[in-house]
Each structure stands twice: as C-alpha cells, then as structure tokens.
Tab-separated table of C-alpha atoms in Angstrom:
chain	number	residue	atom	x	y	z
A	20	UNK	CA	-5.962	8.345	-27.844
A	21	UNK	CA	-2.729	8.026	-29.750
A	22	UNK	CA	-0.512	5.730	-27.680
A	23	UNK	CA	3.177	5.039	-28.247
A	24	UNK	CA	4.613	2.211	-26.154
A	25	UNK	CA	8.144	3.445	-26.823
A	26	UNK	CA	7.275	6.915	-25.536
A	27	UNK	CA	5.610	5.398	-22.467
A	28	UNK	CA	8.664	3.277	-21.666
A	29	UNK	CA	11.019	6.218	-22.079
A	30	UNK	CA	8.819	8.227	-19.729
A	31	UNK	CA	8.785	5.311	-17.286
A	32	UNK	CA	12.540	4.701	-17.335
A	33	UNK	CA	13.671	7.675	-15.185
A	34	UNK	CA	11.089	6.706	-12.560
A	35	UNK	CA	12.661	3.245	-12.325
A	36	UNK	CA	16.333	4.140	-12.612
A	37	UNK	CA	16.662	5.859	-9.262
A	38	UNK	CA	16.644	4.653	-5.693
A	39	UNK	CA	13.399	5.635	-3.980
A	40	UNK	CA	12.828	3.051	-1.295
A	41	UNK	CA	10.709	4.216	1.613
A	42	UNK	CA	12.528	6.930	3.609
A	43	UNK	CA	15.018	7.455	0.770
A	44	UNK	CA	13.692	10.985	0.669
A	45	UNK	CA	16.046	12.383	-1.976
A	46	UNK	CA	14.946	9.794	-4.514
A	47	UNK	CA	11.292	10.145	-3.599
A	48	UNK	CA	11.596	13.901	-4.024
A	49	UNK	CA	12.881	13.355	-7.566
A	50	UNK	CA	9.814	11.200	-8.292
A	51	UNK	CA	7.550	13.857	-6.762
A	52	UNK	CA	9.142	16.661	-8.766
A	53	UNK	CA	8.941	14.626	-11.969
A	54	UNK	CA	5.296	13.710	-11.461
A	55	UNK	CA	4.371	17.228	-10.361
A	56	UNK	CA	5.702	18.654	-13.615
A	57	UNK	CA	3.594	16.275	-15.671
A	58	UNK	CA	0.450	17.638	-14.007
A	59	UNK	CA	1.593	21.239	-14.127
A	60	UNK	CA	1.993	20.744	-17.882
A	61	UNK	CA	-1.697	19.794	-17.947
A	62	UNK	CA	-2.640	22.947	-16.075
A	63	UNK	CA	-3.647	21.094	-12.897
A	64	UNK	CA	-3.121	22.424	-9.377
A	65	UNK	CA	-0.254	20.715	-7.561
A	66	UNK	CA	0.271	20.900	-3.812
A	67	UNK	CA	3.318	19.391	-2.123
A	68	UNK	CA	2.493	17.718	1.199
A	69	UNK	CA	5.014	17.409	4.028
A	70	UNK	CA	4.900	13.780	5.192
A	71	UNK	CA	7.572	14.220	7.853
A	72	UNK	CA	10.502	11.818	7.756
A	73	UNK	CA	8.919	10.007	4.785
A	74	UNK	CA	9.375	13.039	2.562
A	75	UNK	CA	7.029	14.661	0.079
A	76	UNK	CA	3.516	13.734	-0.977
A	77	UNK	CA	1.586	15.249	-3.876
A	78	UNK	CA	-2.055	16.363	-3.940
A	79	UNK	CA	-3.100	17.176	-7.507
A	80	UNK	CA	-6.501	18.560	-8.531
A	81	UNK	CA	-8.185	19.713	-11.688
A	82	UNK	CA	-10.703	21.762	-9.670
A	83	UNK	CA	-8.901	22.865	-6.494
A	84	UNK	CA	-11.788	25.076	-5.387
A	85	UNK	CA	-14.389	22.288	-5.455
A	86	UNK	CA	-15.704	21.251	-2.045
A	87	UNK	CA	-16.115	17.629	-3.130
A	88	UNK	CA	-14.114	15.069	-5.086
A	89	UNK	CA	-15.922	12.855	-7.576
A	90	UNK	CA	-12.934	10.552	-8.035
A	91	UNK	CA	-9.826	10.246	-5.873
A	92	UNK	CA	-6.937	8.405	-7.547
A	93	UNK	CA	-4.160	7.079	-5.303
A	94	UNK	CA	-0.656	5.822	-5.993
A	95	UNK	CA	2.597	5.562	-4.055
A	96	UNK	CA	6.037	6.787	-5.043
A	97	UNK	CA	8.171	4.548	-2.815
A	98	UNK	CA	9.525	1.063	-3.386
A	99	UNK	CA	10.875	-1.568	-0.988
A	100	UNK	CA	14.367	-1.653	-2.484
A	101	UNK	CA	17.592	-0.453	-0.807
A	102	UNK	CA	19.980	2.142	-2.153
A	103	UNK	CA	22.081	0.673	-4.958
A	104	UNK	CA	19.286	-1.414	-6.499
A	105	UNK	CA	18.642	0.949	-9.416
A	106	UNK	CA	22.292	0.867	-10.439
A	107	UNK	CA	22.486	-2.910	-10.038
A	108	UNK	CA	19.428	-3.642	-12.180
A	109	UNK	CA	18.111	-0.635	-14.102
A	110	UNK	CA	15.000	-0.906	-16.224
A	111	UNK	CA	15.131	-3.339	-19.132
A	112	UNK	CA	12.501	-4.784	-21.418
A	113	UNK	CA	11.978	-7.436	-24.033
A	114	UNK	CA	9.055	-7.818	-26.428
A	115	UNK	CA	6.640	-8.848	-23.686
A	116	UNK	CA	7.747	-7.439	-20.353
A	117	UNK	CA	9.614	-4.621	-18.654
A	118	UNK	CA	11.728	-5.256	-15.570
A	119	UNK	CA	13.209	-3.137	-12.802
A	120	UNK	CA	12.656	-2.021	-9.213
A	121	UNK	CA	9.109	-0.716	-8.843
A	122	UNK	CA	8.222	-1.247	-12.506
A	123	UNK	CA	4.792	-2.617	-11.573
A	124	UNK	CA	4.684	-1.654	-7.879
A	125	UNK	CA	3.962	0.960	-8.789
A	126	UNK	CA	5.707	3.408	-11.105
A	127	UNK	CA	3.729	2.208	-14.130
A	128	UNK	CA	0.518	2.822	-12.181
A	129	UNK	CA	1.547	6.410	-11.464
A	130	UNK	CA	2.405	6.997	-15.100
A	131	UNK	CA	-0.742	5.327	-16.427
A	132	UNK	CA	-2.903	7.687	-14.356
A	133	UNK	CA	-1.183	10.631	-16.055
A	134	UNK	CA	-1.740	9.055	-19.474
A	135	UNK	CA	-5.409	8.452	-18.700
A	136	UNK	CA	-5.954	12.046	-17.614
A	137	UNK	CA	-3.961	13.611	-20.451
A	138	UNK	CA	-6.417	12.290	-23.011
A	139	UNK	CA	-9.581	12.017	-20.937
A	140	UNK	CA	-12.734	12.959	-22.801
A	141	UNK	CA	-13.094	16.757	-22.290
A	142	UNK	CA	-16.763	16.447	-21.353
A	143	UNK	CA	-15.904	13.977	-18.589
A	144	UNK	CA	-12.990	16.092	-17.394
A	145	UNK	CA	-15.224	19.139	-17.201
A	146	UNK	CA	-17.897	17.215	-15.287
A	147	UNK	CA	-15.579	15.636	-12.723
A	148	UNK	CA	-13.694	16.969	-9.732
A	149	UNK	CA	-10.618	14.741	-9.668
A	150	UNK	CA	-7.885	14.510	-7.055
A	151	UNK	CA	-4.708	12.477	-7.503
A	152	UNK	CA	-2.743	11.725	-4.330
A	153	UNK	CA	0.753	10.267	-4.434
A	154	UNK	CA	2.280	9.307	-1.118
A	155	UNK	CA	5.884	8.453	-0.210
A	156	UNK	CA	5.487	5.655	2.346
A	157	UNK	CA	2.862	3.075	1.360
A	158	UNK	CA	5.392	0.274	1.619
A	159	UNK	CA	5.652	0.772	5.393
A	160	UNK	CA	1.909	1.099	5.868
A	161	UNK	CA	1.531	4.802	4.971
A	162	UNK	CA	2.514	5.650	8.532
A	163	UNK	CA	3.277	9.281	7.734
A	164	UNK	CA	0.653	9.890	5.039
A	165	UNK	CA	-2.420	8.123	6.406
A	166	UNK	CA	-3.856	11.170	8.162
A	167	UNK	CA	-3.459	13.309	5.034
A	168	UNK	CA	-4.913	10.666	2.701
A	169	UNK	CA	-7.946	10.171	4.924
A	170	UNK	CA	-8.490	13.921	5.236
A	171	UNK	CA	-8.755	14.103	1.452
A	172	UNK	CA	-10.771	10.904	1.077
A	173	UNK	CA	-13.589	12.030	3.374
A	174	UNK	CA	-14.650	14.413	0.601
A	175	UNK	CA	-14.464	11.762	-2.129
A	176	UNK	CA	-17.343	9.849	-3.716
A	177	UNK	CA	-15.174	7.152	-5.319
A	178	UNK	CA	-11.585	5.979	-4.831
A	179	UNK	CA	-9.561	4.201	-7.495
A	180	UNK	CA	-6.104	2.885	-6.589
A	181	UNK	CA	-3.681	2.331	-9.453
A	182	UNK	CA	-1.665	-0.530	-7.985
A	183	UNK	CA	-0.907	-3.202	-10.590
A	184	UNK	CA	-3.547	-5.608	-11.793
A	185	UNK	CA	-2.746	-9.197	-10.813
A	186	UNK	CA	-0.756	-11.489	-13.095
A	187	UNK	CA	-3.969	-12.967	-14.540
A	188	UNK	CA	-5.366	-9.479	-15.171
A	189	UNK	CA	-7.685	-9.434	-12.173
A	190	UNK	CA	-8.526	-6.228	-10.376
A	191	UNK	CA	-8.639	-6.139	-6.590
A	192	UNK	CA	-11.956	-5.955	-4.749
A	193	UNK	CA	-10.767	-6.886	-1.271
A	194	UNK	CA	-7.552	-6.763	0.728
A	195	UNK	CA	-6.685	-8.174	4.099
A	196	UNK	CA	-6.134	-5.761	6.923
A	197	UNK	CA	-2.745	-5.723	8.588
A	198	UNK	CA	-1.110	-4.647	11.799
A	199	UNK	CA	2.465	-4.767	13.024
A	200	UNK	CA	3.492	-4.840	16.670
A	201	UNK	CA	6.824	-4.408	18.380
A	202	UNK	CA	6.723	-6.201	21.733
A	203	UNK	CA	9.518	-5.341	24.175
A	204	UNK	CA	10.330	-7.392	27.280
A	205	UNK	CA	12.254	-5.926	30.210
A	206	UNK	CA	13.625	-8.345	32.804
A	207	UNK	CA	16.585	-8.409	35.174
A	208	UNK	CA	20.127	-9.453	34.296
A	209	UNK	CA	22.080	-11.891	36.437
A	210	UNK	CA	25.116	-14.146	36.102
A	211	UNK	CA	23.909	-17.410	34.602
A	212	UNK	CA	26.433	-19.431	36.618
A	213	UNK	CA	26.631	-17.693	39.991
A	214	UNK	CA	23.100	-16.442	40.628
A	215	UNK	CA	20.648	-17.306	37.839
A	216	UNK	CA	17.811	-17.389	40.378
A	217	UNK	CA	18.199	-13.633	40.834
A	218	UNK	CA	17.600	-12.946	37.146
A	219	UNK	CA	14.327	-12.462	35.319
A	220	UNK	CA	14.674	-13.713	31.732
A	221	UNK	CA	13.191	-11.419	29.093
A	222	UNK	CA	13.789	-14.125	26.477
A	223	UNK	CA	11.843	-16.721	28.439
A	224	UNK	CA	8.957	-14.263	28.683
A	225	UNK	CA	9.159	-13.589	24.945
A	226	UNK	CA	9.107	-17.330	24.216
A	227	UNK	CA	5.887	-17.709	26.194
A	228	UNK	CA	4.396	-14.798	24.274
A	229	UNK	CA	5.278	-16.272	20.902
A	230	UNK	CA	3.478	-19.476	21.834
A	231	UNK	CA	0.495	-17.527	23.148
A	232	UNK	CA	0.368	-15.378	20.011
A	233	UNK	CA	0.405	-18.477	17.817
A	234	UNK	CA	-2.813	-19.677	19.464
A	235	UNK	CA	-4.599	-16.519	18.260
A	236	UNK	CA	-4.226	-17.551	14.600
A	237	UNK	CA	-7.436	-18.778	12.969
A	238	UNK	CA	-6.784	-20.061	9.462
A	239	UNK	CA	-10.498	-20.594	8.839
A	240	UNK	CA	-11.397	-16.931	9.360
A	241	UNK	CA	-8.135	-15.685	7.849
A	242	UNK	CA	-6.772	-14.025	10.989
A	243	UNK	CA	-3.078	-14.919	11.176
A	244	UNK	CA	-0.257	-13.814	13.459
A	245	UNK	CA	3.419	-14.277	12.655
A	246	UNK	CA	6.306	-13.619	15.040
A	247	UNK	CA	8.722	-12.694	12.277
A	248	UNK	CA	11.715	-10.997	13.920
A	249	UNK	CA	13.206	-11.712	17.354
A	250	UNK	CA	16.178	-10.305	19.231
A	251	UNK	CA	17.541	-10.244	22.748
A	252	UNK	CA	20.315	-11.107	25.102
A	253	UNK	CA	23.975	-10.128	25.193
A	254	UNK	CA	25.728	-13.361	26.173
A	255	UNK	CA	24.968	-16.997	26.897
A	256	UNK	CA	26.276	-16.578	30.457
A	257	UNK	CA	23.909	-13.696	31.259
A	258	UNK	CA	20.237	-13.995	32.135
A	259	UNK	CA	18.840	-11.607	29.490
A	260	UNK	CA	17.230	-8.404	30.699
A	261	UNK	CA	15.839	-7.406	27.294
A	262	UNK	CA	14.190	-9.102	24.326
A	263	UNK	CA	11.997	-7.976	21.468
A	264	UNK	CA	9.737	-9.546	18.856
A	265	UNK	CA	8.027	-8.003	15.835
A	266	UNK	CA	4.661	-9.551	15.028
A	267	UNK	CA	2.686	-9.285	11.770
A	268	UNK	CA	-1.106	-9.664	11.901
A	269	UNK	CA	-3.391	-10.175	8.851
A	270	UNK	CA	-7.194	-10.353	8.915
A	271	UNK	CA	-10.426	-10.123	6.917
A	272	UNK	CA	-12.683	-9.244	9.850
A	273	UNK	CA	-11.968	-5.882	11.498
A	274	UNK	CA	-13.944	-6.850	14.603
A	275	UNK	CA	-11.990	-10.080	14.983
A	276	UNK	CA	-8.765	-8.089	14.713
A	277	UNK	CA	-10.006	-5.713	17.441
A	278	UNK	CA	-10.447	-8.738	19.706
A	279	UNK	CA	-6.912	-9.924	18.918
A	280	UNK	CA	-5.543	-6.468	19.683
A	281	UNK	CA	-7.348	-6.468	23.027
A	282	UNK	CA	-5.978	-9.928	23.867
A	283	UNK	CA	-2.415	-8.870	23.101
A	284	UNK	CA	-2.745	-5.855	25.365
A	285	UNK	CA	-4.392	-7.884	28.132
A	286	UNK	CA	-1.449	-10.289	28.135
A	287	UNK	CA	0.798	-7.479	29.386
A	288	UNK	CA	-1.104	-7.465	32.683
A	289	UNK	CA	-0.093	-11.009	33.663
A	290	UNK	CA	3.525	-11.781	32.686
A	291	UNK	CA	4.488	-15.458	32.462
A	292	UNK	CA	7.751	-14.670	34.292
A	293	UNK	CA	7.318	-12.768	37.531
A	294	UNK	CA	9.207	-9.481	37.441
A	295	UNK	CA	9.264	-9.004	33.675
A	296	UNK	CA	7.422	-6.032	32.176
A	297	UNK	CA	6.112	-5.817	28.631
A	298	UNK	CA	5.476	-2.857	26.360
A	299	UNK	CA	3.324	-3.125	23.244
A	300	UNK	CA	3.823	-0.691	20.365
A	301	UNK	CA	1.589	-0.947	17.322
A	302	UNK	CA	3.816	0.332	14.524
A	303	UNK	CA	1.358	0.028	11.652
A	304	UNK	CA	-2.304	-0.702	11.030
A	305	UNK	CA	-4.540	-0.894	7.977
A	306	UNK	CA	-8.134	-2.087	8.304
A	307	UNK	CA	-9.387	-4.734	5.926
A	308	UNK	CA	-10.952	-3.715	2.612
A	309	UNK	CA	-14.200	-5.603	2.003
A	310	UNK	CA	-16.676	-4.604	-0.733
A	311	UNK	CA	-19.762	-2.715	0.413
A	312	UNK	CA	-23.003	-2.613	-1.639
A	313	UNK	CA	-21.840	0.763	-3.007
A	314	UNK	CA	-18.511	-0.765	-3.993
A	315	UNK	CA	-20.355	-3.548	-5.803
A	316	UNK	CA	-22.165	-0.885	-7.862
A	317	UNK	CA	-18.761	0.528	-8.845
A	318	UNK	CA	-17.544	-2.981	-9.682
A	319	UNK	CA	-20.513	-3.433	-12.020
A	320	UNK	CA	-19.607	-0.183	-13.780
A	321	UNK	CA	-16.031	-1.380	-14.278
A	322	UNK	CA	-17.312	-4.699	-15.620
A	323	UNK	CA	-19.605	-2.870	-18.062
A	324	UNK	CA	-16.692	-0.769	-19.312
A	325	UNK	CA	-14.567	-3.891	-19.660
A	326	UNK	CA	-17.249	-5.518	-21.783
A	327	UNK	CA	-17.364	-2.444	-24.042
A	328	UNK	CA	-13.572	-2.569	-24.455
A	329	UNK	CA	-13.312	-6.326	-24.832
A	330	UNK	CA	-11.488	-6.732	-21.510
A	331	UNK	CA	-12.661	-9.639	-19.374
A	332	UNK	CA	-12.906	-8.166	-15.867
A	333	UNK	CA	-12.229	-10.565	-13.013
A	334	UNK	CA	-11.692	-9.838	-9.323
A	335	UNK	CA	-9.421	-11.092	-6.595
A	336	UNK	CA	-9.295	-10.814	-2.847
A	337	UNK	CA	-5.640	-10.585	-1.826
A	338	UNK	CA	-3.664	-10.858	1.380
A	339	UNK	CA	-1.475	-7.777	1.000
A	340	UNK	CA	-2.655	-4.323	2.021
A	341	UNK	CA	-2.604	-1.036	0.131
A	342	UNK	CA	-3.902	2.494	0.528
A	343	UNK	CA	-7.279	1.161	-0.639
A	344	UNK	CA	-7.683	-0.269	2.864
A	345	UNK	CA	-7.533	3.218	4.353
A	346	UNK	CA	-10.347	4.631	2.231
A	347	UNK	CA	-12.595	1.553	2.144
A	348	UNK	CA	-12.947	1.585	5.928
A	349	UNK	CA	-14.335	5.128	5.656
A	350	UNK	CA	-17.250	3.696	3.699
A	351	UNK	CA	-16.113	5.128	0.356
A	352	UNK	CA	-16.536	2.826	-2.671
A	353	UNK	CA	-12.946	1.785	-3.365
A	354	UNK	CA	-11.374	-0.427	-6.016
A	355	UNK	CA	-7.749	-1.356	-6.565
A	356	UNK	CA	-5.567	-2.895	-9.240
A	357	UNK	CA	-6.361	-0.323	-11.920
A	358	UNK	CA	-2.762	-0.146	-13.132
A	359	UNK	CA	-1.230	-2.344	-15.852
A	360	UNK	CA	-0.720	-6.066	-15.268
A	361	UNK	CA	2.355	-7.073	-13.306
A	362	UNK	CA	3.750	-9.484	-10.737
A	363	UNK	CA	6.857	-10.412	-8.793
A	364	UNK	CA	6.346	-7.442	-6.483
A	365	UNK	CA	9.090	-6.814	-3.896
A	366	UNK	CA	11.522	-9.105	-5.694
A	367	UNK	CA	14.226	-9.013	-8.342
A	368	UNK	CA	11.779	-10.801	-10.660
A	369	UNK	CA	9.237	-7.949	-10.721
A	370	UNK	CA	7.741	-7.494	-14.181
A	371	UNK	CA	5.284	-5.378	-16.141
A	372	UNK	CA	3.169	-6.783	-18.979
A	373	UNK	CA	3.697	-4.446	-21.927
A	374	UNK	CA	0.597	-5.524	-23.846
A	375	UNK	CA	-1.613	-4.548	-20.898
A	376	UNK	CA	-0.479	-0.930	-20.620
A	377	UNK	CA	-2.636	0.706	-23.284
A	378	UNK	CA	-5.808	-1.365	-22.596
A	379	UNK	CA	-5.626	-0.607	-18.862
A	380	UNK	CA	-5.187	3.107	-19.538
A	381	UNK	CA	-8.291	2.964	-21.731
A	382	UNK	CA	-10.143	1.045	-19.017
A	383	UNK	CA	-9.335	3.708	-16.436
A	384	UNK	CA	-10.348	6.465	-18.833
A	385	UNK	CA	-13.697	4.898	-19.614
A	386	UNK	CA	-14.427	4.172	-15.952
A	387	UNK	CA	-13.952	7.894	-15.317
A	388	UNK	CA	-16.280	8.687	-18.224
A	389	UNK	CA	-18.938	6.343	-16.836
A	390	UNK	CA	-18.683	7.918	-13.381
A	391	UNK	CA	-19.031	11.364	-14.974
A	392	UNK	CA	-22.345	10.319	-16.523
A	393	UNK	CA	-23.975	9.380	-13.207
C-alpha cells in the first residue's frame, strides 16, 4: 500500500476537532456521516442504527446479503470530553506524536480500519464477509448499543476491536469486567434538634453500606468495589431522608461478580437502620474478557503475522473495559488493541504514536488475509 502520513493526519484532523463526547449527539452524527461517506466511497453497504439518546451507530458491510460474518471490526465514535474541549485543544502533532481529544481513543482506530480495508488484498476481500460496527456510547458502557452489537456479533466468527495498542505496543487479550450501581437510600426527615429520634437517616444507612461494600473487595482475585460518588442531605440540622452512592465494580471472574451482585441485592432486605429502604439500579455492566482456546488460536495467527512484518507482538491484560468484553462473553474469539499505539486516554495528555500508524494498518490487513486463508 502507498501510505502518506500527512494525508492520514489531515483525514484524522476533522475527527478530532469537534466535540463528540458521549451523548453529544450532534458531534457524533458528524463523525458518523464522515465515516459513512468513506465506506460509501468504497462501495460498501452502510446502515445507520438508531441508538436512542446516544445517537447514531453505523453498521457497514462489504457483503450485506451474507448470512454470516467472517470478521466483525468494532470501534466507537464517542469520547469522554465535554463540549468546548475541541476548541480549547485541537489536534496538534510534532515529529513523533499527535495530540488531541480522542486521538488514540479512538479516532485513529476508526480511521486505520478504513485504511486497512481500502487497500486490502482483493482476494482476501472477495473471500471475507466483513462487518464494521461503530457505536456512539462505548465510553458509558455501550448502554444504548449493546443489544445491537450483540445481535450482529452472534453471526460473527472473529471479532477485532480497533482500540489503541498500549504504550509499549502490546495488544489486548483480556479485559476486566465492570459494573456500575446507583444505590438510593430513602429514610425519614426530622428536626435534628427537636426530634432526631423520629428521623431515619439515609446517610447513616449509606455509610453502613459503603463499609459493607468495601468488605466485598478481593485484591487477590481482582474483584474490586469502589464507592466513588456520594450525595445526600439538605442541611446539617435535618435528619436526611435521602442519600445516594455510585459504586464501580471491576472483576476477572464473571461467576465471582455474579456472587457480588447477589450480595448487594440481598443487603437491601435487611437495612442497617430500621425504616430506611434501599433501591439498587445497575446502570452498566460488561462481562470480563478472558481468552478462550479459540481466542488463543487467533492470537497465534496475529503473532505469526507480526513475525512476518517484523513487529514483536506482546499481549496485556488490562483493567478497563471495551466492546470486546461484550463479544468475548458470547464465546466469539475476540482480540483488542488493533489500532495504532497510544496512551494518556481520557486525559489532556492523550497521544498517538505516529511511527506506529502504518505498521499497525499493515498488521490488521495481514491478519485479515490470514483469516481469509483458513
């Protein structure tokens, strides 16, 4: 393939220089329209997917009539950054790195998939049924796109996710599962001076829960719970009738997480403070991604391609989740980190390694070729 870094960066720039944080649907729609046109120019079939309040998703296929998908490629169009970020720090680059909101998480991944498919060996392209899905809400756990993504993935033989490779170049073979809970406590207000005994403190109940939740953490197995956001009360002289805590859960073992979930729900049956009621809302959930024997076969293929290209393939297991978690739990061989190298995700220091862009596009291309030869 004939690759021009300058052309790539100029094609990347408009994807960076707009606000498209999750639920910023206008910006996400611009990304969707831009990416859709790139595939329409290739003659691929593009279907816009309504993801509710999250906005538009894209389902792109080279063989829309095929009843199976040989390779499903996934990427997300949203970032974590608020409106105004793109204007405050638009894309820049020096000789080694590019910078900007979403530059590696994951606009470069989206663009690299297009580059890989534009120049994919025609024999491989003809042999493969490929589907590219781009969703608008991965950064909040793909709440509004999960059902759609899974409905596509059930027909897929392999899933490749184009999130960034790690800073040391590693691809991702495993990701922790995650869940997020909003726990609400409803008590009874009373004057803290005149009749505190008539009140039922929602904050006291929440405090007991935070301590109880902390005991469920097991650092050895990797199951951790974090009470990260708390709120409640209206005045120091009022026994609080409402409090709320948001809890983040991370885990390697899906069965161990199921036990934690059951324990959290069981706690609602026996409040620590008599007269307080508790509601549990699970706002997000992604199962853990752990390599299966079939995934290890795919890993070996990637390693073989890396050897052919002179790229040393290494693997990491990481704590953050991605859409790879959703497909891996379905039993589909799934690998992640197939985008260019980057780091500093979710921060103002986010960067993209320029020297990695072309080699990682070639890696993705040759992995597709190898799959086509099976």
